[in-house]
Each structure stands twice: as structure tokens, then as C-alpha cells.
Short mmCIF file of N, CA and C in Angstrom, two decimals:
data_model
loop_
_atom_site.label_atom_id
_atom_site.label_comp_id
_atom_site.label_asym_id
_atom_site.label_seq_id
_atom_site.Cartn_x
_atom_site.Cartn_y
_atom_site.Cartn_z
N UNK A 101 39.93 38.73 -47.49
CA UNK A 101 39.69 38.18 -46.17
C UNK A 101 40.96 38.30 -45.34
N UNK A 102 40.77 38.24 -44.03
CA UNK A 102 41.89 38.23 -43.10
C UNK A 102 41.47 37.48 -41.85
N UNK A 103 42.44 37.03 -41.11
CA UNK A 103 42.14 36.40 -39.83
C UNK A 103 41.75 37.50 -38.86
N UNK A 104 40.62 37.37 -38.21
CA UNK A 104 40.12 38.39 -37.29
C UNK A 104 40.90 38.46 -35.99
N UNK A 105 41.12 37.31 -35.38
CA UNK A 105 41.92 37.25 -34.16
C UNK A 105 42.27 35.80 -33.87
N UNK A 106 43.19 35.61 -32.95
CA UNK A 106 43.56 34.30 -32.44
C UNK A 106 43.22 34.31 -30.96
N UNK A 107 42.71 33.20 -30.44
CA UNK A 107 42.33 33.12 -29.02
C UNK A 107 42.96 31.90 -28.39
N UNK A 108 43.46 32.08 -27.17
CA UNK A 108 44.03 30.95 -26.43
C UNK A 108 43.54 30.99 -24.99
N UNK A 109 43.31 29.80 -24.44
CA UNK A 109 43.02 29.69 -23.01
C UNK A 109 44.34 29.66 -22.26
N UNK A 110 44.39 30.34 -21.13
CA UNK A 110 45.59 30.38 -20.30
C UNK A 110 45.19 30.19 -18.84
N UNK A 111 46.19 29.88 -18.02
CA UNK A 111 45.96 29.73 -16.59
C UNK A 111 46.07 31.06 -15.84
N UNK A 112 47.00 31.91 -16.26
CA UNK A 112 47.26 33.17 -15.58
C UNK A 112 47.16 34.31 -16.60
N UNK A 113 45.97 34.86 -16.74
CA UNK A 113 45.75 35.89 -17.77
C UNK A 113 46.60 37.13 -17.55
N UNK A 114 46.78 37.54 -16.30
CA UNK A 114 47.52 38.77 -16.04
C UNK A 114 49.00 38.59 -16.42
N UNK A 115 49.56 37.44 -16.11
CA UNK A 115 50.96 37.19 -16.47
C UNK A 115 51.13 37.14 -17.99
N UNK A 116 50.21 36.48 -18.68
CA UNK A 116 50.25 36.44 -20.15
C UNK A 116 50.07 37.84 -20.72
N UNK A 117 49.09 38.58 -20.22
CA UNK A 117 48.86 39.95 -20.68
C UNK A 117 50.14 40.78 -20.53
N UNK A 118 50.74 40.72 -19.36
CA UNK A 118 51.93 41.52 -19.09
C UNK A 118 53.09 41.14 -20.02
N UNK A 119 53.23 39.86 -20.34
CA UNK A 119 54.28 39.39 -21.26
C UNK A 119 54.12 40.04 -22.63
N UNK A 120 52.92 40.00 -23.19
CA UNK A 120 52.70 40.55 -24.52
C UNK A 120 52.75 42.07 -24.55
N UNK A 121 52.36 42.70 -23.47
CA UNK A 121 52.47 44.16 -23.36
C UNK A 121 53.93 44.57 -23.28
N UNK A 122 54.69 43.91 -22.41
CA UNK A 122 56.09 44.28 -22.18
C UNK A 122 56.98 44.05 -23.39
N UNK A 123 56.88 42.89 -24.01
CA UNK A 123 57.82 42.53 -25.07
C UNK A 123 57.34 42.87 -26.48
N UNK A 124 56.04 42.90 -26.70
CA UNK A 124 55.54 43.07 -28.06
C UNK A 124 54.66 44.31 -28.23
N UNK A 125 54.58 45.14 -27.20
CA UNK A 125 53.87 46.41 -27.31
C UNK A 125 52.37 46.29 -27.46
N UNK A 126 51.80 45.17 -27.05
CA UNK A 126 50.34 45.00 -27.15
C UNK A 126 49.65 45.99 -26.21
N UNK A 127 48.47 46.41 -26.62
CA UNK A 127 47.62 47.24 -25.78
C UNK A 127 46.51 46.33 -25.27
N UNK A 128 46.31 46.33 -23.95
CA UNK A 128 45.34 45.41 -23.34
C UNK A 128 44.03 46.11 -23.03
N UNK A 129 42.94 45.41 -23.29
CA UNK A 129 41.62 45.90 -22.90
C UNK A 129 41.47 45.73 -21.40
N UNK A 130 40.39 46.25 -20.88
CA UNK A 130 40.01 45.94 -19.50
C UNK A 130 39.62 44.47 -19.45
N UNK A 131 39.75 43.89 -18.28
CA UNK A 131 39.35 42.49 -18.11
C UNK A 131 37.83 42.40 -18.17
N UNK A 132 37.37 41.43 -18.96
CA UNK A 132 35.94 41.13 -19.03
C UNK A 132 35.71 39.85 -18.24
N UNK A 133 34.68 39.82 -17.43
CA UNK A 133 34.33 38.61 -16.68
C UNK A 133 32.82 38.39 -16.74
N UNK A 134 32.44 37.14 -17.00
CA UNK A 134 31.05 36.73 -16.97
C UNK A 134 30.95 35.69 -15.86
N UNK A 135 30.41 36.08 -14.73
CA UNK A 135 30.38 35.21 -13.57
C UNK A 135 29.37 34.07 -13.71
N UNK A 136 28.41 34.21 -14.62
CA UNK A 136 27.45 33.11 -14.85
C UNK A 136 28.12 31.95 -15.57
N UNK A 137 29.07 32.26 -16.47
CA UNK A 137 29.72 31.20 -17.24
C UNK A 137 31.16 30.93 -16.77
N UNK A 138 31.59 31.67 -15.73
CA UNK A 138 32.97 31.55 -15.22
C UNK A 138 34.00 31.80 -16.31
N UNK A 139 33.72 32.77 -17.17
CA UNK A 139 34.60 33.11 -18.29
C UNK A 139 35.17 34.51 -18.10
N UNK A 140 36.46 34.67 -18.40
CA UNK A 140 37.10 35.98 -18.39
C UNK A 140 38.03 36.08 -19.58
N UNK A 141 38.28 37.31 -20.03
CA UNK A 141 39.24 37.48 -21.12
C UNK A 141 39.84 38.88 -21.11
N UNK A 142 40.92 38.99 -21.85
CA UNK A 142 41.53 40.27 -22.24
C UNK A 142 41.69 40.23 -23.75
N UNK A 143 41.52 41.38 -24.38
CA UNK A 143 41.86 41.54 -25.78
C UNK A 143 43.18 42.28 -25.84
N UNK A 144 44.14 41.72 -26.56
CA UNK A 144 45.43 42.36 -26.75
C UNK A 144 45.51 42.80 -28.21
N UNK A 145 45.74 44.08 -28.41
CA UNK A 145 45.79 44.64 -29.77
C UNK A 145 47.21 45.09 -30.07
N UNK A 146 47.70 44.69 -31.23
CA UNK A 146 49.04 45.04 -31.67
C UNK A 146 48.98 46.20 -32.65
N UNK A 147 50.15 46.73 -33.02
CA UNK A 147 50.25 47.94 -33.84
C UNK A 147 49.37 47.93 -35.10
N UNK A 148 49.27 46.82 -35.77
CA UNK A 148 48.50 46.78 -37.02
C UNK A 148 47.06 46.33 -36.81
N UNK A 149 46.58 46.45 -35.58
CA UNK A 149 45.22 46.07 -35.18
C UNK A 149 44.96 44.57 -35.19
N UNK A 150 46.01 43.77 -35.25
CA UNK A 150 45.86 42.33 -35.05
C UNK A 150 45.52 42.11 -33.58
N UNK A 151 44.63 41.15 -33.32
CA UNK A 151 44.20 40.93 -31.94
C UNK A 151 44.48 39.50 -31.49
N UNK A 152 44.86 39.40 -30.23
CA UNK A 152 45.02 38.13 -29.54
C UNK A 152 44.09 38.17 -28.34
N UNK A 153 43.23 37.18 -28.25
CA UNK A 153 42.33 37.08 -27.09
C UNK A 153 42.89 36.04 -26.15
N UNK A 154 43.16 36.45 -24.91
CA UNK A 154 43.57 35.48 -23.91
C UNK A 154 42.39 35.26 -22.98
N UNK A 155 42.08 33.99 -22.74
CA UNK A 155 40.84 33.64 -22.06
C UNK A 155 41.10 32.68 -20.90
N UNK A 156 40.15 32.69 -19.99
CA UNK A 156 40.20 31.78 -18.85
C UNK A 156 38.77 31.35 -18.54
N UNK A 157 38.62 30.09 -18.22
CA UNK A 157 37.30 29.56 -17.86
C UNK A 157 37.51 28.42 -16.88
N UNK A 158 36.63 28.32 -15.92
CA UNK A 158 36.69 27.22 -14.97
C UNK A 158 36.53 25.90 -15.71
N UNK A 159 37.36 24.93 -15.37
CA UNK A 159 37.24 23.60 -15.96
C UNK A 159 38.04 23.37 -17.22
N UNK A 160 38.79 24.35 -17.69
CA UNK A 160 39.61 24.15 -18.89
C UNK A 160 40.75 23.19 -18.54
N UNK A 161 41.01 22.25 -19.41
CA UNK A 161 42.05 21.24 -19.18
C UNK A 161 43.37 21.78 -19.71
N UNK A 162 44.41 21.71 -18.89
CA UNK A 162 45.75 22.17 -19.28
C UNK A 162 46.54 20.98 -19.81
N UNK A 163 46.43 20.75 -21.12
CA UNK A 163 47.11 19.62 -21.76
C UNK A 163 48.61 19.90 -21.89
N UNK A 164 49.44 18.85 -21.90
CA UNK A 164 50.86 19.04 -22.19
C UNK A 164 51.03 19.65 -23.57
N UNK A 165 52.05 20.50 -23.72
CA UNK A 165 52.27 21.21 -24.98
C UNK A 165 53.42 20.58 -25.75
N UNK A 166 53.20 19.41 -26.30
CA UNK A 166 54.21 18.75 -27.11
C UNK A 166 54.48 19.55 -28.39
N UNK A 167 55.70 19.47 -28.87
CA UNK A 167 56.07 20.25 -30.07
C UNK A 167 55.32 19.80 -31.30
N UNK A 168 55.24 18.49 -31.53
CA UNK A 168 54.62 17.99 -32.75
C UNK A 168 53.28 17.36 -32.42
N UNK A 169 52.23 18.14 -32.64
CA UNK A 169 50.87 17.71 -32.36
C UNK A 169 49.95 18.50 -33.28
N UNK A 170 48.73 18.08 -33.41
CA UNK A 170 47.79 18.85 -34.20
C UNK A 170 47.32 20.05 -33.39
N UNK A 171 46.72 21.01 -34.06
CA UNK A 171 46.21 22.19 -33.38
C UNK A 171 47.23 23.31 -33.31
N UNK A 172 46.99 24.22 -32.40
CA UNK A 172 47.85 25.39 -32.23
C UNK A 172 49.31 24.97 -32.07
N UNK A 173 50.20 25.56 -32.83
CA UNK A 173 51.62 25.27 -32.70
C UNK A 173 52.39 26.47 -32.20
N UNK A 174 52.24 27.60 -32.86
CA UNK A 174 52.94 28.81 -32.41
C UNK A 174 52.22 30.05 -32.92
N UNK A 175 52.57 31.15 -32.30
CA UNK A 175 52.10 32.46 -32.72
C UNK A 175 53.33 33.19 -33.24
N UNK A 176 53.27 33.74 -34.45
CA UNK A 176 54.41 34.46 -35.01
C UNK A 176 54.15 35.96 -34.92
N UNK A 177 55.13 36.67 -34.39
CA UNK A 177 55.05 38.12 -34.29
C UNK A 177 56.18 38.70 -35.12
N UNK A 178 55.83 39.55 -36.07
CA UNK A 178 56.80 40.15 -36.97
C UNK A 178 57.33 41.44 -36.38
N UNK A 179 58.65 41.57 -36.41
CA UNK A 179 59.32 42.80 -35.97
C UNK A 179 60.02 43.41 -37.17
N UNK A 180 60.63 44.57 -36.99
CA UNK A 180 61.18 45.33 -38.12
C UNK A 180 62.35 44.65 -38.85
N UNK A 181 63.32 44.13 -38.11
CA UNK A 181 64.52 43.64 -38.77
C UNK A 181 65.24 42.60 -37.91
N UNK A 182 66.35 42.09 -38.45
CA UNK A 182 67.13 41.06 -37.76
C UNK A 182 67.63 41.55 -36.40
N UNK A 183 68.07 42.79 -36.35
CA UNK A 183 68.59 43.35 -35.11
C UNK A 183 67.53 43.29 -34.02
N UNK A 184 66.28 43.62 -34.37
CA UNK A 184 65.21 43.58 -33.38
C UNK A 184 64.92 42.14 -32.94
N UNK A 185 65.00 41.18 -33.85
CA UNK A 185 64.84 39.77 -33.46
C UNK A 185 65.90 39.41 -32.42
N UNK A 186 67.17 39.77 -32.72
CA UNK A 186 68.27 39.46 -31.81
C UNK A 186 68.08 40.12 -30.45
N UNK A 187 67.79 41.42 -30.45
CA UNK A 187 67.67 42.17 -29.20
C UNK A 187 66.49 41.71 -28.35
N UNK A 188 65.36 41.49 -29.00
CA UNK A 188 64.16 41.08 -28.26
C UNK A 188 64.33 39.67 -27.70
N UNK A 189 64.93 38.79 -28.47
CA UNK A 189 65.17 37.42 -27.99
C UNK A 189 66.08 37.45 -26.76
N UNK A 190 67.14 38.24 -26.82
CA UNK A 190 68.07 38.34 -25.68
C UNK A 190 67.38 38.93 -24.46
N UNK A 191 66.58 39.95 -24.66
CA UNK A 191 65.85 40.58 -23.56
C UNK A 191 64.91 39.58 -22.87
N UNK A 192 64.19 38.82 -23.68
CA UNK A 192 63.27 37.83 -23.14
C UNK A 192 64.04 36.74 -22.38
N UNK A 193 65.15 36.29 -22.96
CA UNK A 193 65.98 35.27 -22.30
C UNK A 193 66.58 35.82 -21.01
N UNK A 194 67.07 37.05 -21.04
CA UNK A 194 67.66 37.67 -19.85
C UNK A 194 66.65 37.80 -18.71
N UNK A 195 65.37 37.90 -19.07
CA UNK A 195 64.32 38.00 -18.06
C UNK A 195 63.84 36.63 -17.57
N UNK A 196 64.52 35.56 -18.02
CA UNK A 196 64.25 34.23 -17.48
C UNK A 196 63.33 33.34 -18.29
N UNK A 197 62.92 33.78 -19.46
CA UNK A 197 62.07 32.94 -20.30
C UNK A 197 62.92 32.04 -21.19
N UNK A 198 62.37 30.92 -21.61
CA UNK A 198 63.10 29.95 -22.41
C UNK A 198 63.16 30.36 -23.88
N UNK A 199 64.34 30.16 -24.46
CA UNK A 199 64.52 30.32 -25.90
C UNK A 199 64.59 28.91 -26.48
N UNK A 200 63.65 28.59 -27.36
CA UNK A 200 63.60 27.27 -27.98
C UNK A 200 64.59 27.21 -29.14
N UNK A 201 64.62 28.27 -29.95
CA UNK A 201 65.57 28.38 -31.06
C UNK A 201 66.14 29.79 -31.07
N UNK A 202 67.45 29.88 -30.98
CA UNK A 202 68.13 31.17 -31.04
C UNK A 202 67.92 31.79 -32.43
N UNK A 203 68.11 33.09 -32.56
CA UNK A 203 67.94 33.73 -33.87
C UNK A 203 68.77 33.03 -34.94
N UNK A 204 68.13 32.82 -36.08
CA UNK A 204 68.78 32.10 -37.17
C UNK A 204 68.06 32.35 -38.48
N UNK A 205 68.74 32.06 -39.58
CA UNK A 205 68.13 32.10 -40.90
C UNK A 205 67.52 30.73 -41.15
N UNK A 206 66.28 30.69 -41.56
CA UNK A 206 65.61 29.42 -41.82
C UNK A 206 65.82 29.02 -43.28
N UNK A 207 65.48 27.79 -43.59
CA UNK A 207 65.59 27.30 -44.96
C UNK A 207 64.67 28.02 -45.93
N UNK A 208 63.58 28.61 -45.41
CA UNK A 208 62.67 29.35 -46.30
C UNK A 208 62.95 30.85 -46.30
N UNK A 209 64.21 31.20 -46.01
CA UNK A 209 64.73 32.56 -46.14
C UNK A 209 64.11 33.57 -45.19
N UNK A 210 63.80 33.13 -43.99
CA UNK A 210 63.28 34.02 -42.96
C UNK A 210 64.27 34.04 -41.80
N UNK A 211 64.31 35.16 -41.10
CA UNK A 211 65.18 35.28 -39.93
C UNK A 211 64.28 35.30 -38.71
N UNK A 212 64.48 34.33 -37.80
CA UNK A 212 63.55 34.17 -36.70
C UNK A 212 64.22 33.58 -35.48
N UNK A 213 63.51 33.66 -34.37
CA UNK A 213 63.83 32.93 -33.15
C UNK A 213 62.51 32.42 -32.60
N UNK A 214 62.59 31.51 -31.63
CA UNK A 214 61.38 31.01 -30.98
C UNK A 214 61.61 31.03 -29.47
N UNK A 215 60.68 31.66 -28.76
CA UNK A 215 60.72 31.73 -27.30
C UNK A 215 59.42 31.12 -26.75
N UNK A 216 59.43 30.85 -25.46
CA UNK A 216 58.20 30.37 -24.81
C UNK A 216 57.61 31.48 -23.97
N UNK A 217 56.30 31.65 -24.06
CA UNK A 217 55.62 32.63 -23.19
C UNK A 217 55.54 32.03 -21.78
N UNK A 218 54.98 32.74 -20.82
CA UNK A 218 54.95 32.24 -19.44
C UNK A 218 54.28 30.88 -19.26
N UNK A 219 53.41 30.48 -20.19
CA UNK A 219 52.71 29.20 -20.05
C UNK A 219 53.22 28.13 -21.00
N UNK A 220 54.37 28.40 -21.63
CA UNK A 220 54.99 27.39 -22.48
C UNK A 220 54.51 27.36 -23.92
N UNK A 221 53.77 28.37 -24.35
CA UNK A 221 53.34 28.46 -25.73
C UNK A 221 54.48 29.05 -26.57
N UNK A 222 54.70 28.48 -27.75
CA UNK A 222 55.77 28.97 -28.62
C UNK A 222 55.38 30.28 -29.29
N UNK A 223 56.31 31.24 -29.19
CA UNK A 223 56.15 32.54 -29.85
C UNK A 223 57.34 32.68 -30.80
N UNK A 224 57.05 32.77 -32.07
CA UNK A 224 58.08 32.96 -33.08
C UNK A 224 58.26 34.45 -33.30
N UNK A 225 59.48 34.92 -33.20
CA UNK A 225 59.80 36.32 -33.46
C UNK A 225 60.48 36.34 -34.82
N UNK A 226 59.88 37.03 -35.76
CA UNK A 226 60.35 36.95 -37.15
C UNK A 226 60.59 38.35 -37.71
N UNK A 227 61.70 38.50 -38.44
CA UNK A 227 62.02 39.77 -39.06
C UNK A 227 61.15 39.99 -40.28
N UNK A 228 60.79 41.23 -40.50
CA UNK A 228 60.01 41.62 -41.67
C UNK A 228 60.76 41.21 -42.95
N UNK A 229 60.06 40.63 -43.89
CA UNK A 229 60.64 40.35 -45.20
C UNK A 229 61.24 38.95 -45.36
N UNK A 230 61.65 38.69 -46.59
CA UNK A 230 62.31 37.45 -46.97
C UNK A 230 63.74 37.83 -47.32
N UNK A 231 64.70 37.03 -46.88
CA UNK A 231 66.10 37.37 -47.06
C UNK A 231 66.82 36.32 -47.89
N UNK A 232 67.91 36.72 -48.53
CA UNK A 232 68.76 35.76 -49.21
C UNK A 232 69.46 34.93 -48.16
N UNK A 233 69.52 33.63 -48.39
CA UNK A 233 70.21 32.75 -47.46
C UNK A 233 71.70 32.90 -47.71
N UNK A 234 72.44 33.25 -46.64
CA UNK A 234 73.89 33.43 -46.76
C UNK A 234 74.59 32.67 -45.68
#
């Protein structure tokens, strides 16, 4: 088994789409809209065919995104190595997005950073593999 896709509601689908295309190389579908249900979405496909669905619907409530809460916490995107984590994090920060955690080695032997997408959702950028803690 595998996870088929992850879906999130957003306020500005085009801005979210552009963020994932620019920084993570996602390929975006055409926008789908159902005017009877006031629903729209884009499918974003990544290199390994993992999909993220970004959706919009009239009447969706935009709840505060507290760090410690139940439900969606973050989306992790794996990159090739530590250098790519460092470079991508800096690029995202230089373009004005927030870095929640600068690149670092975690206690579970992973090298990662955490940034916020345009709507404040946490995106973890993680290097491929498990590393010795040094």
C-alpha cells in the first residue's frame, strides 16, 4: 500500500501552485472548477508521482494554524542531500518566506529544515537518507 495523495484547502490556489512549482519542481494540472459546488482544484505531481491536491471551496473556514494541534501538521518533501536542503531553504528565505527551523541534524538522524508556504503551512525539507549524528 501507499498513500495516494494529500489534499489541502487553500485561500489562493494560484499562489500555492506557483510556490510548489517554483521550489519543488511540481507539475501542475489545469485548474478544475465545478461551479455547481463552488469547488476548484489543482493536482500537483512531483518527480516520483506523489500528488498534492490543492483545493478551494466557498465557505471553507480558515482556522489559525497553531504548531501543536491535531490534524495536518506538515508536509515533508525529500531532496537529494544536505546541500540541497541548505540551498533551497536559503532560496525560499531570500524570496521572503518564513523559515521556522534552519537546516539542522535532528535527534532521529535526519537533516532537515522547515519553511512556511504562502498560507502558513509547514513544509519540511529533508535530505534523502538517515545520517550519523555528529
